[in-house]
Amino acid sequence: MSEESKPVILEDKTQHLRDIIEATEAEFTAREKLSPGEAKRIELIRKMKSDTDKKEYMIMFNILMALVVISSVVHFIFYGHYAVLAVTIAGLLYFVLVRLKLRNATFKLSDYKNNFDKYLWEGFYLKEMRHSAVKLAFLIFFPLLMVFISDLISGSDDRISYWLSILVGFVLSSLAWLFFFGDDKNSLEIIESDLRALQYL
């Protein structure tokens, strides 16, 4: 995602989190024999580290919100509907709020370096938050993007075209999410189940 277009900065921002994970892994793996709980914790953190949802979701999110803002501004220039400016403002606010919330949640992870179970749970909540934020963005803003693009291509902004574009956009975004990201939801549910099982190991 556009977040990933600055790899050096990102590396610096998350280095302390990787240090915590590596130190904990080293502590566990240095032991000759791991308990079932320790083995499960290592498996979970490695699984959560290997997931590419952060990169993929943020690329999708940034591209979608950029397209929504640009197309809404162009639409306003052509048609002068002030309601479209509300979409622009809402899109910008949502983008900023989501990025701030995710960034704060990422930095907060370091507060739990001495409580690895809490660290795992907070990491899970961060993944779930990212998943929900991008899903909501696609369900709300993608249909609006379809309206703006449809109006700009057809050269009209009649009511039938408006509602048809909304409907098509909603159906497409829902189907895309179901087919391409349904597995991620299942993975989150499996991770949550594994985390709950840790208390018995």
mmCIF file of C-alpha atoms in Angstrom:
data_model
loop_
_atom_site.group_PDB
_atom_site.id
_atom_site.type_symbol
_atom_site.label_atom_id
_atom_site.label_comp_id
_atom_site.label_asym_id
_atom_site.label_seq_id
_atom_site.Cartn_x
_atom_site.Cartn_y
_atom_site.Cartn_z
ATOM 1 C CA MET A 1 0.000 0.000 0.000
ATOM 2 C CA SER A 2 1.057 3.602 -0.178
ATOM 3 C CA GLU A 3 2.132 3.115 3.382
ATOM 4 C CA GLU A 4 4.646 0.662 1.981
ATOM 5 C CA SER A 5 6.035 3.222 -0.463
ATOM 6 C CA LYS A 6 8.268 4.441 2.393
ATOM 7 C CA PRO A 7 9.930 1.171 3.457
ATOM 8 C CA VAL A 8 12.767 2.800 5.403
ATOM 9 C CA ILE A 9 10.379 4.843 7.542
ATOM 10 C CA LEU A 10 8.111 1.850 8.091
ATOM 11 C CA GLU A 11 11.078 -0.238 9.090
ATOM 12 C CA ASP A 12 11.998 2.280 11.783
ATOM 13 C CA LYS A 13 8.440 2.544 13.084
ATOM 14 C CA THR A 14 7.976 -1.179 13.618
ATOM 15 C CA GLN A 15 11.514 -2.283 14.446
ATOM 16 C CA HIS A 16 10.846 -2.276 18.201
ATOM 17 C CA LEU A 17 7.875 -4.608 17.685
ATOM 18 C CA ARG A 18 9.967 -7.048 15.686
ATOM 19 C CA ASP A 19 12.638 -6.891 18.391
ATOM 20 C CA ILE A 20 10.055 -7.896 21.008
ATOM 21 C CA ILE A 21 8.860 -10.835 18.902
ATOM 22 C CA GLU A 22 12.378 -12.024 18.109
ATOM 23 C CA ALA A 23 13.465 -11.762 21.749
ATOM 24 C CA THR A 24 10.460 -13.780 22.878
ATOM 25 C CA GLU A 25 11.004 -16.400 20.175
ATOM 26 C CA ALA A 26 14.659 -16.643 21.146
ATOM 27 C CA GLU A 27 13.723 -17.088 24.789
ATOM 28 C CA PHE A 28 11.312 -19.929 23.973
ATOM 29 C CA THR A 29 13.453 -21.695 21.377
ATOM 30 C CA ALA A 30 16.548 -21.554 23.612
ATOM 31 C CA ARG A 31 14.910 -24.066 25.901
ATOM 32 C CA GLU A 32 15.554 -27.716 25.210
ATOM 33 C CA LYS A 33 11.922 -28.689 25.596
ATOM 34 C CA LEU A 34 8.921 -26.463 25.079
ATOM 35 C CA SER A 35 5.612 -26.907 26.810
ATOM 36 C CA PRO A 36 2.528 -27.265 24.559
ATOM 37 C CA GLY A 37 1.550 -23.706 25.478
ATOM 38 C CA GLU A 38 4.948 -22.276 24.555
ATOM 39 C CA ALA A 39 4.997 -24.169 21.278
ATOM 40 C CA LYS A 40 1.513 -22.871 20.463
ATOM 41 C CA ARG A 41 2.535 -19.295 21.274
ATOM 42 C CA ILE A 42 5.508 -19.505 18.935
ATOM 43 C CA GLU A 43 3.324 -21.008 16.213
ATOM 44 C CA LEU A 44 0.755 -18.223 16.603
ATOM 45 C CA ILE A 45 3.202 -15.338 16.539
ATOM 46 C CA ARG A 46 4.953 -16.772 13.486
ATOM 47 C CA LYS A 47 1.618 -17.203 11.749
ATOM 48 C CA MET A 48 0.543 -13.653 12.550
ATOM 49 C CA LYS A 49 3.927 -12.292 11.438
ATOM 50 C CA SER A 50 3.784 -14.141 8.126
ATOM 51 C CA ASP A 51 0.346 -12.801 7.190
ATOM 52 C CA THR A 52 0.469 -10.172 4.458
ATOM 53 C CA ASP A 53 -2.818 -8.508 5.405
ATOM 54 C CA LYS A 54 -1.121 -5.312 6.596
ATOM 55 C CA LYS A 55 0.516 -4.666 3.244
ATOM 56 C CA GLU A 56 -2.365 -5.821 1.035
ATOM 57 C CA TYR A 57 -5.144 -4.185 3.033
ATOM 58 C CA MET A 58 -3.433 -0.838 3.302
ATOM 59 C CA ILE A 59 -2.623 -0.755 -0.416
ATOM 60 C CA MET A 60 -6.282 -1.446 -1.194
ATOM 61 C CA PHE A 61 -7.473 1.079 1.364
ATOM 62 C CA ASN A 62 -5.161 3.864 0.185
ATOM 63 C CA ILE A 63 -5.976 3.321 -3.495
ATOM 64 C CA LEU A 64 -9.728 3.211 -2.867
ATOM 65 C CA MET A 65 -9.791 6.368 -0.750
ATOM 66 C CA ALA A 66 -7.541 8.244 -3.192
ATOM 67 C CA LEU A 67 -9.837 7.304 -6.101
ATOM 68 C CA VAL A 68 -12.932 8.329 -4.127
ATOM 69 C CA VAL A 69 -11.505 11.735 -3.204
ATOM 70 C CA ILE A 70 -10.153 12.473 -6.701
ATOM 71 C CA SER A 71 -13.302 11.334 -8.520
ATOM 72 C CA SER A 72 -15.579 13.240 -6.128
ATOM 73 C CA VAL A 73 -13.605 16.453 -6.634
ATOM 74 C CA VAL A 74 -13.717 16.021 -10.430
ATOM 75 C CA HIS A 75 -17.443 15.224 -10.206
ATOM 76 C CA PHE A 76 -18.033 18.421 -8.219
ATOM 77 C CA ILE A 77 -16.096 20.465 -10.776
ATOM 78 C CA PHE A 78 -18.287 19.094 -13.601
ATOM 79 C CA TYR A 79 -21.673 19.025 -11.880
ATOM 80 C CA GLY A 80 -21.379 21.339 -8.874
ATOM 81 C CA HIS A 81 -23.284 19.138 -6.409
ATOM 82 C CA TYR A 82 -22.340 20.181 -2.892
ATOM 83 C CA ALA A 83 -23.446 16.790 -1.524
ATOM 84 C CA VAL A 84 -20.470 15.311 -3.362
ATOM 85 C CA LEU A 85 -18.169 17.518 -1.305
ATOM 86 C CA ALA A 86 -19.618 15.859 1.794
ATOM 87 C CA VAL A 87 -18.400 12.539 0.395
ATOM 88 C CA THR A 88 -14.959 14.057 -0.147
ATOM 89 C CA ILE A 89 -14.811 15.311 3.437
ATOM 90 C CA ALA A 90 -16.197 12.037 4.832
ATOM 91 C CA GLY A 91 -13.647 10.066 2.821
ATOM 92 C CA LEU A 92 -10.745 12.183 4.025
ATOM 93 C CA LEU A 93 -11.917 12.016 7.643
ATOM 94 C CA TYR A 94 -12.371 8.251 7.492
ATOM 95 C CA PHE A 95 -8.949 7.813 5.909
ATOM 96 C CA VAL A 96 -7.211 9.930 8.561
ATOM 97 C CA LEU A 97 -9.096 8.346 11.476
ATOM 98 C CA VAL A 98 -8.394 4.796 10.317
ATOM 99 C CA ARG A 99 -4.700 5.478 9.749
ATOM 100 C CA LEU A 100 -4.355 7.171 13.151
ATOM 101 C CA LYS A 101 -6.220 4.403 14.940
ATOM 102 C CA LEU A 102 -4.133 1.672 13.301
ATOM 103 C CA ARG A 103 -0.889 3.523 13.954
ATOM 104 C CA ASN A 104 -1.743 4.079 17.627
ATOM 105 C CA ALA A 105 -2.739 0.428 18.031
ATOM 106 C CA THR A 106 0.567 -0.646 16.461
ATOM 107 C CA PHE A 107 2.632 1.509 18.813
ATOM 108 C CA LYS A 108 0.574 0.369 21.802
ATOM 109 C CA LEU A 109 1.696 -3.209 21.203
ATOM 110 C CA SER A 110 5.063 -2.417 22.754
ATOM 111 C CA ASP A 111 3.305 -1.786 26.093
ATOM 112 C CA TYR A 112 2.697 -5.526 26.361
ATOM 113 C CA LYS A 113 6.257 -6.736 25.770
ATOM 114 C CA ASN A 114 6.323 -8.302 29.240
ATOM 115 C CA ASN A 115 2.971 -10.036 28.834
ATOM 116 C CA PHE A 116 3.207 -12.132 25.678
ATOM 117 C CA ASP A 117 -0.346 -13.473 25.855
ATOM 118 C CA LYS A 118 -1.658 -9.894 26.004
ATOM 119 C CA TYR A 119 0.686 -9.018 23.151
ATOM 120 C CA LEU A 120 -0.790 -11.808 21.035
ATOM 121 C CA TRP A 121 -4.340 -10.674 21.793
ATOM 122 C CA GLU A 122 -3.581 -7.040 20.973
ATOM 123 C CA GLY A 123 -1.918 -8.142 17.738
ATOM 124 C CA PHE A 124 -5.057 -10.082 16.885
ATOM 125 C CA TYR A 125 -7.265 -7.059 17.649
ATOM 126 C CA LEU A 126 -5.061 -4.959 15.358
ATOM 127 C CA LYS A 127 -5.509 -7.438 12.511
ATOM 128 C CA GLU A 128 -9.257 -7.535 13.137
ATOM 129 C CA MET A 129 -9.428 -3.736 13.221
ATOM 130 C CA ARG A 130 -7.583 -3.486 9.902
ATOM 131 C CA HIS A 131 -9.873 -6.090 8.324
ATOM 132 C CA SER A 132 -13.049 -4.319 9.520
ATOM 133 C CA ALA A 133 -11.863 -0.832 8.532
ATOM 134 C CA VAL A 134 -11.032 -1.845 4.953
ATOM 135 C CA LYS A 135 -14.224 -3.881 4.619
ATOM 136 C CA LEU A 136 -16.345 -0.920 5.754
ATOM 137 C CA ALA A 137 -14.504 1.404 3.368
ATOM 138 C CA PHE A 138 -15.259 -0.867 0.423
ATOM 139 C CA LEU A 139 -18.901 -1.377 1.369
ATOM 140 C CA ILE A 140 -19.546 2.372 1.753
ATOM 141 C CA PHE A 141 -17.178 4.170 -0.583
ATOM 142 C CA PHE A 142 -16.849 1.762 -3.518
ATOM 143 C CA PRO A 143 -20.527 2.181 -4.554
ATOM 144 C CA LEU A 144 -20.071 5.967 -4.393
ATOM 145 C CA LEU A 145 -16.950 5.661 -6.514
ATOM 146 C CA MET A 146 -19.014 3.750 -9.084
ATOM 147 C CA VAL A 147 -21.544 6.606 -9.150
ATOM 148 C CA PHE A 148 -18.882 9.245 -9.733
ATOM 149 C CA ILE A 149 -17.145 7.254 -12.469
ATOM 150 C CA SER A 150 -20.446 6.379 -14.147
ATOM 151 C CA ASP A 151 -21.539 10.023 -14.216
ATOM 152 C CA LEU A 152 -18.187 11.190 -15.540
ATOM 153 C CA ILE A 153 -18.175 8.540 -18.297
ATOM 154 C CA SER A 154 -21.814 8.952 -19.339
ATOM 155 C CA GLY A 155 -21.788 12.720 -19.001
ATOM 156 C CA SER A 156 -25.045 12.767 -17.028
ATOM 157 C CA ASP A 157 -26.082 12.553 -13.417
ATOM 158 C CA ASP A 158 -29.703 11.414 -13.701
ATOM 159 C CA ARG A 159 -31.366 9.644 -10.787
ATOM 160 C CA ILE A 160 -31.687 6.247 -12.526
ATOM 161 C CA SER A 161 -27.978 6.195 -13.310
ATOM 162 C CA TYR A 162 -27.270 7.215 -9.717
ATOM 163 C CA TRP A 163 -29.216 4.366 -8.079
ATOM 164 C CA LEU A 164 -28.094 1.798 -10.630
ATOM 165 C CA SER A 165 -24.458 2.705 -10.010
ATOM 166 C CA ILE A 166 -24.985 2.477 -6.243
ATOM 167 C CA LEU A 167 -26.557 -0.964 -6.619
ATOM 168 C CA VAL A 168 -23.872 -2.265 -8.988
ATOM 169 C CA GLY A 169 -21.113 -0.873 -6.773
ATOM 170 C CA PHE A 170 -22.560 -2.438 -3.632
ATOM 171 C CA VAL A 171 -23.006 -5.833 -5.293
ATOM 172 C CA LEU A 172 -19.483 -5.780 -6.762
ATOM 173 C CA SER A 173 -17.834 -4.729 -3.503
ATOM 174 C CA SER A 174 -19.792 -7.338 -1.525
ATOM 175 C CA LEU A 175 -18.963 -10.150 -3.957
ATOM 176 C CA ALA A 176 -15.313 -9.121 -4.184
ATOM 177 C CA TRP A 177 -15.015 -9.079 -0.424
ATOM 178 C CA LEU A 178 -16.753 -12.437 -0.102
ATOM 179 C CA PHE A 179 -14.591 -14.177 -2.720
ATOM 180 C CA PHE A 180 -11.228 -12.544 -2.133
ATOM 181 C CA PHE A 181 -11.246 -11.849 1.596
ATOM 182 C CA GLY A 182 -13.549 -14.459 3.070
ATOM 183 C CA ASP A 183 -10.500 -16.617 3.780
ATOM 184 C CA ASP A 184 -8.986 -13.820 5.851
ATOM 185 C CA LYS A 185 -12.077 -13.718 8.028
ATOM 186 C CA ASN A 186 -11.837 -17.478 8.528
ATOM 187 C CA SER A 187 -8.149 -17.124 9.411
ATOM 188 C CA LEU A 188 -8.982 -14.495 12.018
ATOM 189 C CA GLU A 189 -11.571 -16.799 13.560
ATOM 190 C CA ILE A 190 -9.020 -19.633 13.724
ATOM 191 C CA ILE A 191 -6.441 -17.355 15.361
ATOM 192 C CA GLU A 192 -9.028 -16.163 17.890
ATOM 193 C CA SER A 193 -9.944 -19.765 18.691
ATOM 194 C CA ASP A 194 -6.274 -20.658 19.158
ATOM 195 C CA LEU A 195 -5.750 -17.656 21.420
ATOM 196 C CA ARG A 196 -8.685 -18.691 23.600
ATOM 197 C CA ALA A 197 -7.242 -22.181 23.810
ATOM 198 C CA LEU A 198 -3.966 -20.843 25.222
ATOM 199 C CA GLN A 199 -5.507 -20.364 28.648
ATOM 200 C CA TYR A 200 -5.895 -24.143 28.887
ATOM 201 C CA LEU A 201 -2.327 -24.949 27.785
#
